XYZ file of C-alpha atoms in Angstrom:
675
model
C 3.706 -47.796 -48.811
C 2.266 -45.268 -51.226
C 4.561 -43.121 -51.969
C 3.336 -40.446 -54.191
C 2.513 -37.888 -51.806
C 5.841 -38.327 -50.023
C 9.233 -36.591 -50.077
C 12.113 -38.831 -50.385
C 14.667 -38.924 -48.155
C 18.722 -39.791 -48.961
C 18.176 -43.198 -49.411
C 16.376 -42.849 -52.688
C 20.141 -43.014 -54.284
C 20.391 -45.822 -52.873
C 20.500 -49.577 -54.681
C 19.839 -51.933 -51.621
C 15.816 -52.784 -51.674
C 15.779 -52.729 -47.477
C 17.063 -49.100 -47.827
C 14.769 -48.144 -50.867
C 11.888 -49.441 -48.534
C 12.645 -46.667 -46.439
C 13.502 -43.936 -48.920
C 9.870 -42.023 -48.175
C 9.662 -42.603 -44.574
C 9.205 -39.098 -43.014
C 12.321 -40.107 -41.056
C 15.616 -37.862 -42.867
C 17.726 -41.082 -43.029
C 20.852 -41.179 -43.957
C 23.001 -44.173 -45.715
C 25.813 -44.978 -43.642
C 29.168 -43.236 -44.354
C 31.306 -40.200 -43.397
C 29.133 -37.591 -44.326
C 26.793 -38.879 -41.547
C 29.361 -38.666 -38.981
C 30.603 -35.051 -40.070
C 26.953 -33.652 -40.075
C 26.854 -35.202 -36.422
C 29.877 -33.344 -35.486
C 28.728 -30.578 -36.837
C 25.608 -29.973 -35.017
C 26.214 -31.792 -32.284
C 23.656 -34.771 -32.306
C 23.993 -37.859 -31.557
C 23.447 -40.641 -33.959
C 20.979 -43.454 -34.381
C 22.080 -46.397 -36.420
C 18.986 -48.683 -37.114
C 20.302 -52.041 -39.046
C 17.678 -54.317 -40.997
C 17.424 -56.244 -43.863
C 14.407 -56.668 -46.078
C 13.139 -59.880 -45.318
C 13.271 -58.864 -41.761
C 9.205 -59.154 -40.135
C 9.959 -57.214 -37.415
C 11.685 -54.610 -39.048
C 8.830 -53.974 -41.401
C 6.614 -53.759 -38.021
C 9.038 -51.506 -36.409
C 8.881 -49.302 -39.633
C 5.140 -49.307 -40.126
C 4.796 -48.605 -36.154
C 7.483 -45.673 -35.880
C 9.424 -45.040 -38.906
C 6.325 -44.195 -41.156
C 4.588 -42.155 -38.141
C 5.286 -38.326 -38.673
C 5.152 -37.735 -34.902
C 7.550 -40.320 -34.104
C 9.738 -38.849 -37.151
C 9.675 -35.341 -36.125
C 11.280 -36.350 -32.380
C 14.034 -38.609 -34.302
C 14.788 -35.860 -36.870
C 14.925 -33.074 -34.101
C 17.389 -35.234 -31.522
C 19.219 -37.131 -34.171
C 21.334 -38.085 -36.917
C 19.238 -41.143 -38.457
C 21.326 -43.707 -40.397
C 19.745 -46.738 -41.953
C 21.665 -49.803 -42.549
C 21.096 -53.075 -44.369
C 22.772 -55.477 -42.535
C 23.571 -57.854 -45.765
C 25.644 -54.904 -47.453
C 27.328 -53.702 -44.177
C 27.746 -56.799 -42.326
C 30.742 -55.198 -40.967
C 28.827 -52.385 -39.263
C 26.161 -54.956 -38.193
C 28.630 -56.824 -36.306
C 30.405 -53.656 -34.574
C 26.681 -52.478 -33.590
C 25.757 -55.852 -32.647
C 28.585 -56.806 -30.374
C 27.919 -53.178 -28.439
C 24.177 -53.862 -28.013
C 24.829 -57.563 -26.669
C 27.183 -56.504 -24.213
C 24.874 -53.909 -22.830
C 21.785 -55.582 -23.053
C 22.825 -59.758 -23.394
C 21.175 -60.482 -26.566
C 20.887 -59.400 -29.950
C 18.821 -59.631 -33.082
C 17.047 -57.210 -35.800
C 16.014 -54.488 -36.358
C 19.315 -53.510 -34.540
C 18.870 -50.075 -33.308
C 22.038 -48.564 -31.667
C 22.798 -44.982 -30.765
C 26.094 -43.753 -31.057
C 28.528 -41.107 -30.474
C 29.554 -38.695 -33.498
C 32.961 -40.723 -33.405
C 31.260 -43.628 -34.221
C 31.137 -45.426 -30.197
C 28.064 -46.998 -29.206
C 26.151 -45.728 -26.009
C 22.711 -47.734 -25.911
C 21.018 -49.946 -28.222
C 18.566 -52.540 -28.539
C 16.417 -54.581 -31.022
C 12.697 -53.918 -31.497
C 10.800 -51.563 -29.690
C 6.786 -50.577 -29.406
C 6.422 -46.932 -30.491
C 5.449 -45.640 -27.239
C 8.872 -47.018 -25.803
C 11.058 -46.028 -28.887
C 9.573 -42.043 -28.200
C 10.459 -42.092 -24.662
C 13.698 -43.490 -25.352
C 14.602 -41.239 -28.092
C 13.421 -38.409 -25.836
C 15.645 -39.462 -22.998
C 18.813 -40.329 -24.797
C 18.820 -36.689 -26.139
C 18.383 -34.997 -22.896
C 21.029 -37.184 -21.346
C 23.570 -36.685 -24.200
C 23.180 -33.021 -23.828
C 22.664 -32.504 -20.281
C 25.552 -34.989 -19.315
C 27.591 -35.384 -22.283
C 30.545 -36.429 -20.357
C 29.034 -39.334 -18.521
C 27.707 -40.624 -22.196
C 31.268 -39.908 -23.722
C 32.764 -42.065 -20.623
C 30.169 -44.869 -20.940
C 30.975 -45.192 -24.808
C 34.511 -44.964 -24.179
C 34.464 -47.919 -21.845
C 31.570 -50.105 -23.687
C 34.130 -49.446 -26.868
C 37.163 -50.852 -24.999
C 35.113 -53.629 -23.840
C 34.469 -54.701 -27.281
C 37.949 -54.192 -28.072
C 39.008 -56.271 -24.860
C 36.359 -58.719 -25.991
C 37.646 -59.274 -29.325
C 41.327 -59.579 -28.137
C 40.377 -62.354 -25.686
C 38.554 -64.198 -28.559
C 41.282 -63.962 -30.990
C 44.437 -64.687 -28.761
C 43.024 -67.648 -26.491
C 45.535 -70.471 -25.515
C 44.842 -73.961 -24.346
C 46.855 -77.203 -23.645
C 44.215 -78.639 -25.265
C 45.539 -81.420 -28.079
C 43.986 -81.607 -31.476
C 43.046 -85.250 -31.148
C 39.756 -87.423 -31.681
C 39.199 -87.496 -27.831
C 38.455 -83.643 -27.921
C 35.777 -84.560 -30.858
C 34.244 -87.423 -28.871
C 34.073 -85.047 -25.893
C 32.583 -82.034 -27.835
C 29.763 -84.571 -29.412
C 29.170 -86.028 -25.700
C 28.286 -82.464 -24.485
C 26.546 -81.499 -27.884
C 24.156 -84.705 -27.771
C 22.580 -83.352 -24.231
C 21.130 -80.677 -26.496
C 19.580 -82.688 -29.298
C 15.925 -83.227 -29.556
C 15.701 -87.264 -30.476
C 11.611 -86.727 -31.183
C 11.859 -83.613 -33.796
C 15.384 -83.501 -34.823
C 17.593 -80.401 -34.423
C 18.048 -78.683 -30.822
C 15.892 -79.320 -27.827
C 14.327 -76.114 -27.922
C 12.497 -73.391 -30.114
C 12.940 -71.346 -32.372
C 14.704 -73.588 -34.748
C 17.587 -72.722 -37.113
C 18.401 -75.364 -39.681
C 22.100 -74.684 -39.011
C 23.506 -76.337 -42.054
C 27.062 -76.479 -40.688
C 26.094 -78.145 -37.719
C 24.655 -81.272 -39.367
C 27.444 -81.353 -41.936
C 30.031 -81.835 -39.366
C 27.873 -84.403 -37.321
C 27.139 -86.314 -40.450
C 30.690 -86.925 -41.381
C 31.595 -87.628 -37.647
C 29.171 -90.213 -37.460
C 30.389 -91.695 -40.567
C 33.864 -91.650 -39.664
C 33.200 -92.762 -35.915
C 30.797 -95.381 -36.953
C 28.469 -93.459 -34.619
C 25.108 -95.185 -35.717
C 23.006 -93.591 -33.129
C 24.414 -89.548 -34.084
C 23.787 -90.956 -37.876
C 20.001 -91.908 -36.931
C 19.749 -88.381 -35.314
C 21.064 -86.643 -37.996
C 19.005 -88.583 -40.526
C 15.704 -87.828 -38.438
C 16.654 -83.908 -38.453
C 16.908 -83.860 -42.263
C 13.942 -86.021 -42.459
C 12.173 -83.614 -40.309
C 13.176 -80.575 -42.019
C 12.312 -81.751 -45.344
C 9.277 -82.807 -44.565
C 8.184 -79.262 -42.441
C 6.403 -76.194 -43.079
C 10.087 -74.797 -42.998
C 10.514 -76.294 -46.222
C 8.395 -75.046 -49.065
C 6.280 -78.028 -50.179
C 4.923 -76.472 -53.150
C 7.646 -74.140 -54.790
C 10.679 -75.653 -53.156
C 13.716 -73.590 -50.701
C 13.787 -73.471 -47.547
C 12.733 -70.606 -45.052
C 15.284 -69.099 -42.229
C 14.098 -71.147 -39.499
C 11.045 -72.835 -37.736
C 9.098 -70.373 -34.684
C 8.366 -73.462 -32.855
C 10.001 -77.320 -32.234
C 7.972 -78.987 -35.124
C 9.892 -77.363 -38.226
C 6.256 -76.480 -38.720
C 5.440 -72.734 -38.758
C 8.351 -70.752 -40.081
C 8.999 -66.882 -40.349
C 8.198 -67.560 -44.083
C 11.642 -65.391 -45.654
C 13.850 -67.529 -47.612
C 17.373 -66.490 -48.240
C 20.214 -67.539 -50.156
C 22.739 -68.624 -47.760
C 20.422 -71.023 -46.297
C 19.409 -72.584 -49.510
C 22.770 -72.616 -50.650
C 24.160 -74.649 -47.477
C 21.241 -76.849 -47.209
C 21.306 -77.820 -51.177
C 25.132 -78.618 -49.989
C 24.340 -80.427 -47.084
C 21.450 -82.582 -48.696
C 23.668 -83.570 -51.390
C 26.410 -84.620 -48.965
C 24.120 -86.691 -47.002
C 22.549 -88.554 -50.050
C 25.968 -89.589 -51.201
C 26.599 -90.867 -47.668
C 23.220 -92.628 -46.915
C 21.619 -93.189 -50.580
C 18.220 -91.879 -49.074
C 16.575 -90.827 -52.120
C 14.404 -88.079 -50.382
C 17.881 -86.528 -49.752
C 18.385 -86.482 -53.551
C 14.938 -85.016 -53.947
C 15.413 -82.144 -51.550
C 18.745 -81.040 -52.824
C 17.835 -80.699 -56.728
C 14.208 -78.943 -55.891
C 16.390 -76.324 -53.799
C 18.308 -75.899 -56.577
C 15.674 -75.623 -59.164
C 14.080 -73.094 -57.030
C 16.727 -71.021 -57.018
C 17.311 -71.477 -60.801
C 13.525 -70.334 -61.169
C 13.603 -67.569 -58.872
C 17.108 -65.881 -58.273
C 19.440 -67.012 -60.832
C 20.385 -64.560 -63.424
C 21.809 -65.617 -67.044
C 24.390 -62.775 -66.536
C 25.689 -65.127 -63.849
C 24.619 -64.113 -60.374
C 21.903 -65.107 -58.015
C 19.073 -62.821 -55.960
C 19.580 -62.671 -52.185
C 15.966 -63.167 -50.465
C 12.405 -63.148 -50.769
C 10.495 -61.479 -47.787
C 8.526 -63.244 -45.055
C 5.231 -61.043 -46.218
C 3.241 -60.348 -48.785
C 0.041 -57.627 -49.418
C 0.849 -56.965 -45.550
C 0.706 -60.451 -44.209
C 3.022 -62.986 -43.122
C 2.870 -66.009 -45.133
C 0.076 -65.109 -46.975
C 1.906 -66.269 -50.455
C 2.626 -69.833 -48.559
C -0.593 -70.869 -46.714
C -3.874 -72.525 -48.029
C -7.538 -73.008 -46.597
C -9.588 -75.837 -46.913
C -12.132 -74.546 -48.873
C -9.909 -72.986 -51.679
C -8.075 -76.296 -51.508
C -11.207 -78.562 -52.230
C -12.150 -75.851 -54.830
C -8.826 -76.152 -56.818
C -8.136 -79.622 -56.437
C -11.720 -81.566 -56.298
C -11.738 -85.356 -55.994
C -8.184 -85.198 -55.483
C -8.528 -83.321 -52.181
C -8.659 -86.138 -50.488
C -5.535 -87.634 -51.378
C -3.742 -84.209 -51.271
C -4.782 -83.595 -47.564
C -3.559 -86.926 -46.782
C -0.044 -86.382 -48.388
C 0.231 -82.890 -47.020
C -1.339 -82.691 -43.682
C -4.380 -80.723 -44.516
C -5.495 -81.810 -40.766
C -4.722 -80.806 -37.006
C -1.054 -81.404 -37.583
C -0.634 -78.776 -40.250
C -3.327 -76.286 -39.108
C -1.861 -72.972 -38.332
C -4.169 -70.410 -37.683
C -7.240 -67.946 -39.040
C -8.355 -71.316 -40.970
C -5.128 -71.621 -42.828
C -2.845 -74.492 -43.217
C 1.230 -74.844 -43.522
C 1.961 -77.896 -45.904
C 3.925 -80.198 -44.577
C 4.814 -83.540 -45.879
C 3.356 -86.492 -44.652
C 6.192 -89.015 -42.855
C 4.626 -91.683 -43.636
C 3.636 -91.863 -47.620
C 3.379 -95.788 -47.539
C 0.162 -95.851 -45.493
C -1.050 -93.565 -48.154
C -0.323 -95.462 -50.878
C -1.906 -98.396 -48.957
C -5.334 -96.846 -48.327
C -5.196 -95.243 -51.265
C -4.281 -98.400 -53.606
C -1.665 -96.695 -55.108
C 1.744 -97.553 -56.489
C 4.595 -94.714 -55.569
C 5.049 -93.698 -59.492
C 1.009 -93.189 -59.707
C 1.353 -91.310 -56.314
C 4.108 -89.059 -57.665
C 2.027 -88.351 -60.896
C -1.126 -87.384 -58.908
C 0.411 -85.361 -56.209
C 2.367 -83.296 -59.040
C -0.672 -82.714 -61.084
C -2.077 -81.227 -57.820
C 0.926 -79.024 -56.902
C 0.383 -77.583 -60.587
C -2.893 -76.543 -59.986
C -1.955 -74.661 -56.927
C 1.611 -73.104 -58.099
C -0.960 -71.844 -61.252
C -3.137 -70.582 -58.391
C -0.258 -68.914 -56.636
C 0.507 -66.923 -59.561
C -2.677 -64.683 -58.839
C -1.301 -64.311 -55.332
C 0.923 -60.794 -54.615
C 4.377 -62.473 -54.184
C 6.170 -61.759 -51.300
C 9.161 -58.966 -52.074
C 12.431 -59.659 -53.846
C 15.865 -58.525 -52.700
C 17.513 -58.427 -56.138
C 20.983 -57.318 -55.110
C 23.762 -59.397 -55.605
C 25.828 -60.585 -52.222
C 29.544 -62.047 -53.194
C 29.772 -64.818 -50.432
C 25.974 -65.637 -50.769
C 26.562 -65.952 -54.336
C 29.983 -68.072 -53.860
C 28.057 -70.501 -51.565
C 25.359 -71.226 -54.413
C 28.255 -71.750 -56.508
C 29.740 -73.895 -54.504
C 26.068 -75.731 -54.152
C 25.655 -76.168 -57.816
C 29.108 -77.420 -58.219
C 28.810 -79.704 -55.581
C 25.473 -81.112 -56.812
C 27.297 -81.791 -60.265
C 29.647 -83.875 -58.967
C 27.200 -85.766 -57.269
C 24.206 -86.161 -59.632
C 26.093 -85.592 -63.416
C 23.854 -83.014 -64.335
C 25.276 -80.857 -66.914
C 23.545 -77.614 -66.369
C 24.716 -77.373 -62.797
C 28.033 -77.251 -64.006
C 27.132 -74.516 -66.649
C 25.608 -72.307 -63.565
C 28.682 -72.893 -61.512
C 31.138 -71.946 -63.721
C 29.248 -68.557 -65.206
C 28.692 -68.193 -61.536
C 32.486 -68.361 -60.538
C 33.398 -66.448 -63.880
C 30.735 -63.662 -63.107
C 32.429 -63.027 -59.539
C 36.177 -63.128 -60.907
C 35.345 -60.828 -63.977
C 32.756 -58.603 -62.384
C 33.190 -58.060 -58.590
C 37.047 -58.620 -58.286
C 38.958 -55.554 -59.296
C 42.225 -55.208 -61.342
C 43.982 -54.674 -57.738
C 42.952 -58.135 -57.140
C 40.420 -56.954 -54.482
C 36.104 -58.213 -54.189
C 33.600 -55.983 -53.486
C 30.592 -57.058 -51.044
C 27.516 -56.127 -53.307
C 26.413 -56.053 -57.091
C 23.302 -54.378 -58.328
C 22.394 -52.202 -61.660
C 25.519 -53.210 -63.413
C 28.023 -51.611 -60.358
C 29.904 -53.914 -57.719
C 29.936 -51.653 -54.649
C 31.219 -51.554 -50.966
C 34.734 -53.222 -50.266
C 34.348 -57.164 -49.615
C 34.619 -58.553 -46.152
C 36.620 -61.657 -44.914
C 33.337 -64.444 -45.533
C 33.031 -62.859 -49.204
C 37.025 -63.889 -49.808
C 36.477 -66.991 -47.921
C 33.727 -68.306 -49.617
C 34.978 -67.286 -53.219
C 38.208 -69.105 -52.485
C 36.069 -72.106 -51.512
C 33.926 -71.772 -54.663
C 37.272 -71.381 -56.952
C 38.693 -74.753 -55.377
C 35.080 -76.435 -56.179
C 34.952 -75.359 -59.765
C 38.398 -76.202 -60.286
C 37.199 -79.668 -59.661
C 34.386 -79.380 -62.508
C 36.889 -77.916 -64.858
C 40.359 -79.242 -64.291
C 41.313 -75.747 -64.961
C 44.067 -74.702 -62.564
C 43.579 -71.288 -62.991
C 40.552 -71.103 -60.514
C 43.045 -72.801 -57.911
C 45.319 -70.043 -59.006
C 42.838 -67.330 -58.797
C 41.974 -69.271 -54.954
C 45.664 -68.801 -53.753
C 46.043 -65.156 -54.912
C 42.742 -64.455 -53.050
C 44.133 -66.261 -50.121
C 47.437 -64.093 -50.477
C 45.879 -61.117 -50.663
C 43.709 -61.820 -47.253
C 46.448 -62.585 -45.286
C 47.973 -59.578 -46.328
C 45.000 -57.013 -45.925
C 42.685 -59.116 -43.227
C 45.876 -59.710 -40.794
C 45.806 -59.185 -37.034
C 49.143 -58.435 -35.846
C 47.867 -59.456 -31.973
C 46.631 -63.065 -33.741
C 46.541 -65.520 -36.332
C 42.663 -65.085 -36.314
C 41.954 -62.549 -39.189
C 40.153 -59.321 -39.095
C 36.611 -59.136 -40.673
C 37.552 -55.990 -42.362
C 40.576 -55.160 -44.661
C 43.002 -52.451 -43.892
C 42.094 -50.696 -46.856
C 38.697 -49.890 -46.276
C 36.975 -47.177 -43.880
C 38.065 -47.818 -40.422
C 34.895 -48.328 -37.717
C 35.143 -47.583 -33.815
C 36.604 -50.917 -33.504
C 38.126 -53.709 -35.700
C 36.446 -57.222 -34.978
C 36.974 -60.861 -35.978
C 34.266 -63.478 -36.861
C 35.181 -66.532 -35.009
C 31.892 -68.326 -33.858
C 30.011 -70.253 -36.494
C 26.747 -69.354 -36.510
C 23.777 -69.622 -39.621
C 26.776 -69.618 -41.930
C 30.303 -70.620 -41.136
C 32.528 -67.896 -39.453
C 35.069 -66.642 -42.082
C 37.719 -67.391 -39.904
C 36.743 -71.299 -39.902
C 36.391 -71.145 -44.007
C 39.835 -69.409 -43.897
C 41.286 -72.173 -41.952
C 39.795 -74.994 -44.004
C 40.662 -72.898 -47.339
C 44.344 -72.611 -45.767
C 44.295 -76.622 -45.378
C 43.110 -77.416 -48.710
C 45.478 -75.059 -50.452
C 48.418 -75.913 -48.296
C 48.317 -79.533 -49.468
C 47.719 -78.518 -53.537
C 50.330 -76.436 -53.498
C 52.944 -78.017 -50.780
C 52.548 -75.008 -48.736
C 53.354 -76.636 -45.003
C 53.275 -73.180 -43.304
C 49.708 -72.881 -44.707
C 48.478 -75.842 -42.962
C 50.719 -75.089 -39.902
C 48.677 -71.771 -39.679
C 45.339 -73.744 -40.451
C 45.944 -76.170 -37.305
C 46.999 -72.981 -35.043
C 43.580 -71.442 -35.865
C 41.540 -74.081 -34.800
C 43.885 -74.285 -31.685
C 42.635 -71.096 -30.372
C 38.831 -72.094 -30.553
C 39.050 -75.603 -28.834
C 38.471 -74.918 -25.635
C 35.193 -73.122 -26.642
C 34.455 -76.239 -29.119
C 34.459 -78.429 -26.041
C 31.699 -76.431 -24.399
C 29.555 -75.132 -27.398
C 30.339 -77.235 -30.085
C 27.432 -76.319 -32.466
C 28.847 -72.655 -32.651
C 32.482 -74.411 -33.799
C 31.044 -76.967 -36.209
C 32.774 -75.658 -39.071
C 35.884 -75.514 -36.866
C 35.048 -79.434 -35.850
C 35.069 -80.220 -39.866
C 38.758 -79.026 -40.002
C 39.239 -80.776 -36.877
C 38.036 -83.986 -38.628
C 40.863 -83.617 -41.339
C 43.398 -83.341 -39.047
C 42.337 -86.265 -36.370
C 41.291 -88.888 -39.054
C 43.466 -90.268 -42.106
C 43.221 -87.507 -44.836
C 43.630 -88.818 -48.283
C 44.424 -86.730 -51.407
C 43.480 -88.577 -54.785
C 44.799 -87.203 -57.920
C 43.640 -88.291 -61.127
C 45.676 -87.438 -64.015
C 45.146 -88.444 -67.744
C 42.983 -87.584 -70.758
C 39.533 -88.887 -69.519
C 39.652 -87.487 -65.546
C 35.771 -87.122 -65.220
C 35.150 -90.960 -66.279
C 37.072 -91.480 -63.008
C 36.222 -88.820 -61.047
C 32.548 -88.908 -60.820
C 31.960 -92.532 -60.065
C 34.595 -92.070 -57.446
C 33.315 -88.899 -56.173
C 29.590 -90.177 -56.167
C 30.842 -92.899 -53.561
C 30.717 -90.380 -51.212
C 34.223 -90.028 -49.780
C 34.544 -88.207 -46.334
C 38.026 -86.757 -45.030
C 39.346 -86.892 -49.235
C 40.052 -84.235 -51.291
C 41.140 -84.228 -55.107
C 43.654 -82.713 -57.431
C 42.681 -83.010 -61.169
C 44.812 -82.420 -64.675
C 44.415 -83.556 -68.368
C 47.531 -82.266 -68.642
C 51.098 -82.116 -67.413
C 51.127 -79.646 -64.376
C 53.535 -78.434 -61.437
C 51.316 -78.862 -58.782
C 53.097 -81.060 -55.971
C 50.381 -83.823 -56.085
C 50.331 -84.121 -59.986
C 53.867 -83.384 -60.919
C 55.604 -85.694 -63.308
C 52.341 -87.900 -63.294
C 50.572 -86.853 -66.425
C 50.505 -89.984 -69.154
C 49.116 -89.589 -72.379
C 47.945 -92.766 -72.917
C 46.413 -93.945 -69.701
C 44.290 -91.875 -66.856
C 45.948 -93.173 -63.661
C 44.453 -92.196 -59.901
C 47.013 -91.887 -57.276
C 45.786 -92.509 -53.636
C 47.922 -90.286 -51.240
C 48.093 -89.937 -47.276
C 51.086 -87.888 -45.241
C 53.228 -87.288 -48.102
C 52.950 -90.987 -49.041
C 50.952 -92.194 -52.327
C 49.973 -96.009 -53.217
C 50.920 -97.675 -56.611
C 48.768 -96.000 -59.484
C 45.518 -97.583 -60.495
C 43.609 -97.241 -63.308
C 40.067 -98.237 -62.106
C 37.377 -96.815 -59.722
C 37.200 -100.264 -57.725
C 40.785 -100.589 -57.558
C 40.976 -97.103 -55.414
C 37.735 -97.904 -53.335
C 39.738 -100.447 -52.438
C 43.122 -98.356 -51.741
C 40.851 -95.796 -49.769
C 39.228 -98.240 -47.553
């Protein structure tokens, strides 16, 4: 928006791209903080807390229709203290008010608009509103607040009690269900009823990739030798890789598909999706040896490296869905332009990327989708695989060159700690799987940046980094995924300092995020500013929940350090969600990954000696499920390694249930013991 004649509001001092997008709205936006609440108390006005994120399409629509409109802004400014929140920076605020809106309306989404008392308690809310409806709501709620304040106050208080009560129910559930293979079998059996066996994913639209779902289902299918389930996971991964949800030209996945065919996405790309999907396709390649999965994993990482990686050591957050005011404009193509750019190669490209009825979207535009039958194309054009690849690469290079003249989607250039840690893990795992050295370099640089620039001297992390400044106290997901990334980078470096960092951050979480009423941890630290209610993140969503990741961290670190209490706590946390997992497996799939560790033989492989990598990489690349590695190139006090270092020979120890087999010194011997 042209801001040259507009007066800036208080968001002009923020660093979040989403907040800065609203800095020249005529709405008198405030950033979230005590100043806004104090002003609301002073003026006896309720607050409107409007929450979104930079890549959110409908957030932009509501901004254009309402928040840029002088008449709407005047009404909002008169009756409310208006607060804008970037949900990615302040995920705690988003979580609290999302819970309130879901209790009120039964659903949620973004933009999230919540009307709030000066004490922080919500009394009304919803998502996207059309302009006329929005103006009526603003007027009516202001009148209700001033004409019947006790009614509003009572409703807000009851709603807040409801949030606290549902929080207690979520975090205190106790059930008789035992953690065993039967529970997982029942979970998967019920889950299968909602699977789409033709197009992959769930049998509904929209379709989100949900990487933790397919990570669990893939591992379960391998461990239980469930061929039909494995076929379903492969179908889903193939359909996503060939669909429009994957950017066939530049690489990288969009957030979700609006249809059941993985065809037309909302075109925003998020770091957390691409991190998890790179990890998923990497693991799928190791377990199936399907070359497409390696291609997708490495393409995603190349996209991230080219577009979001900063050599200082961090990743940007997202690309917007819109460019030049239109959703998807950067990504779609019409037939005339393709013919003009590609010339005589058009027919081949059109066959390979569905420039036909299948790939047609709207207004003469096509979403590029990869043909699922390239063998037929090769036959029809009498081409070998290498020739086809070369010719398609020439076509892609021409289209990439042409796309440089297009207006790029908006970039969200802030660094979110949890998402950076996920991407660090993705690069670390890809190095172990593919042996590509630059992946190792990026992973190490990424974790070192977090530990040096985002962690403070007191051992606490920050949530967000931009313009040389780390700010906002980190949340439980930031800690959980950084701990996991530390363990991944330990495997690359054999340097126990990363394990020690993981242990220290875990100690910090158990101290500052503890809930005296439950084994589940709160989402916010006891050292952070208090909101109206303190909540926990338990169910897995587009990212694993912070509690499920912490439970897995406790399980693994418990093995590394011989800490039985941590292993037992992980198991007890899982126990609390078993009943919910049985009914709704897809919302507890990361918990289910922990359940696999507890219900199937879980192996520890210690590799000790001067030449660890020569044995680790080929062993890792065999795609071992339910296995963890302990590594050292020198003497160590880690329980799995203690008294095992030998200067003259590198040995492999395969252990299970605190019992180790005789040491061996070849990959083949170790695989025989692991079988």
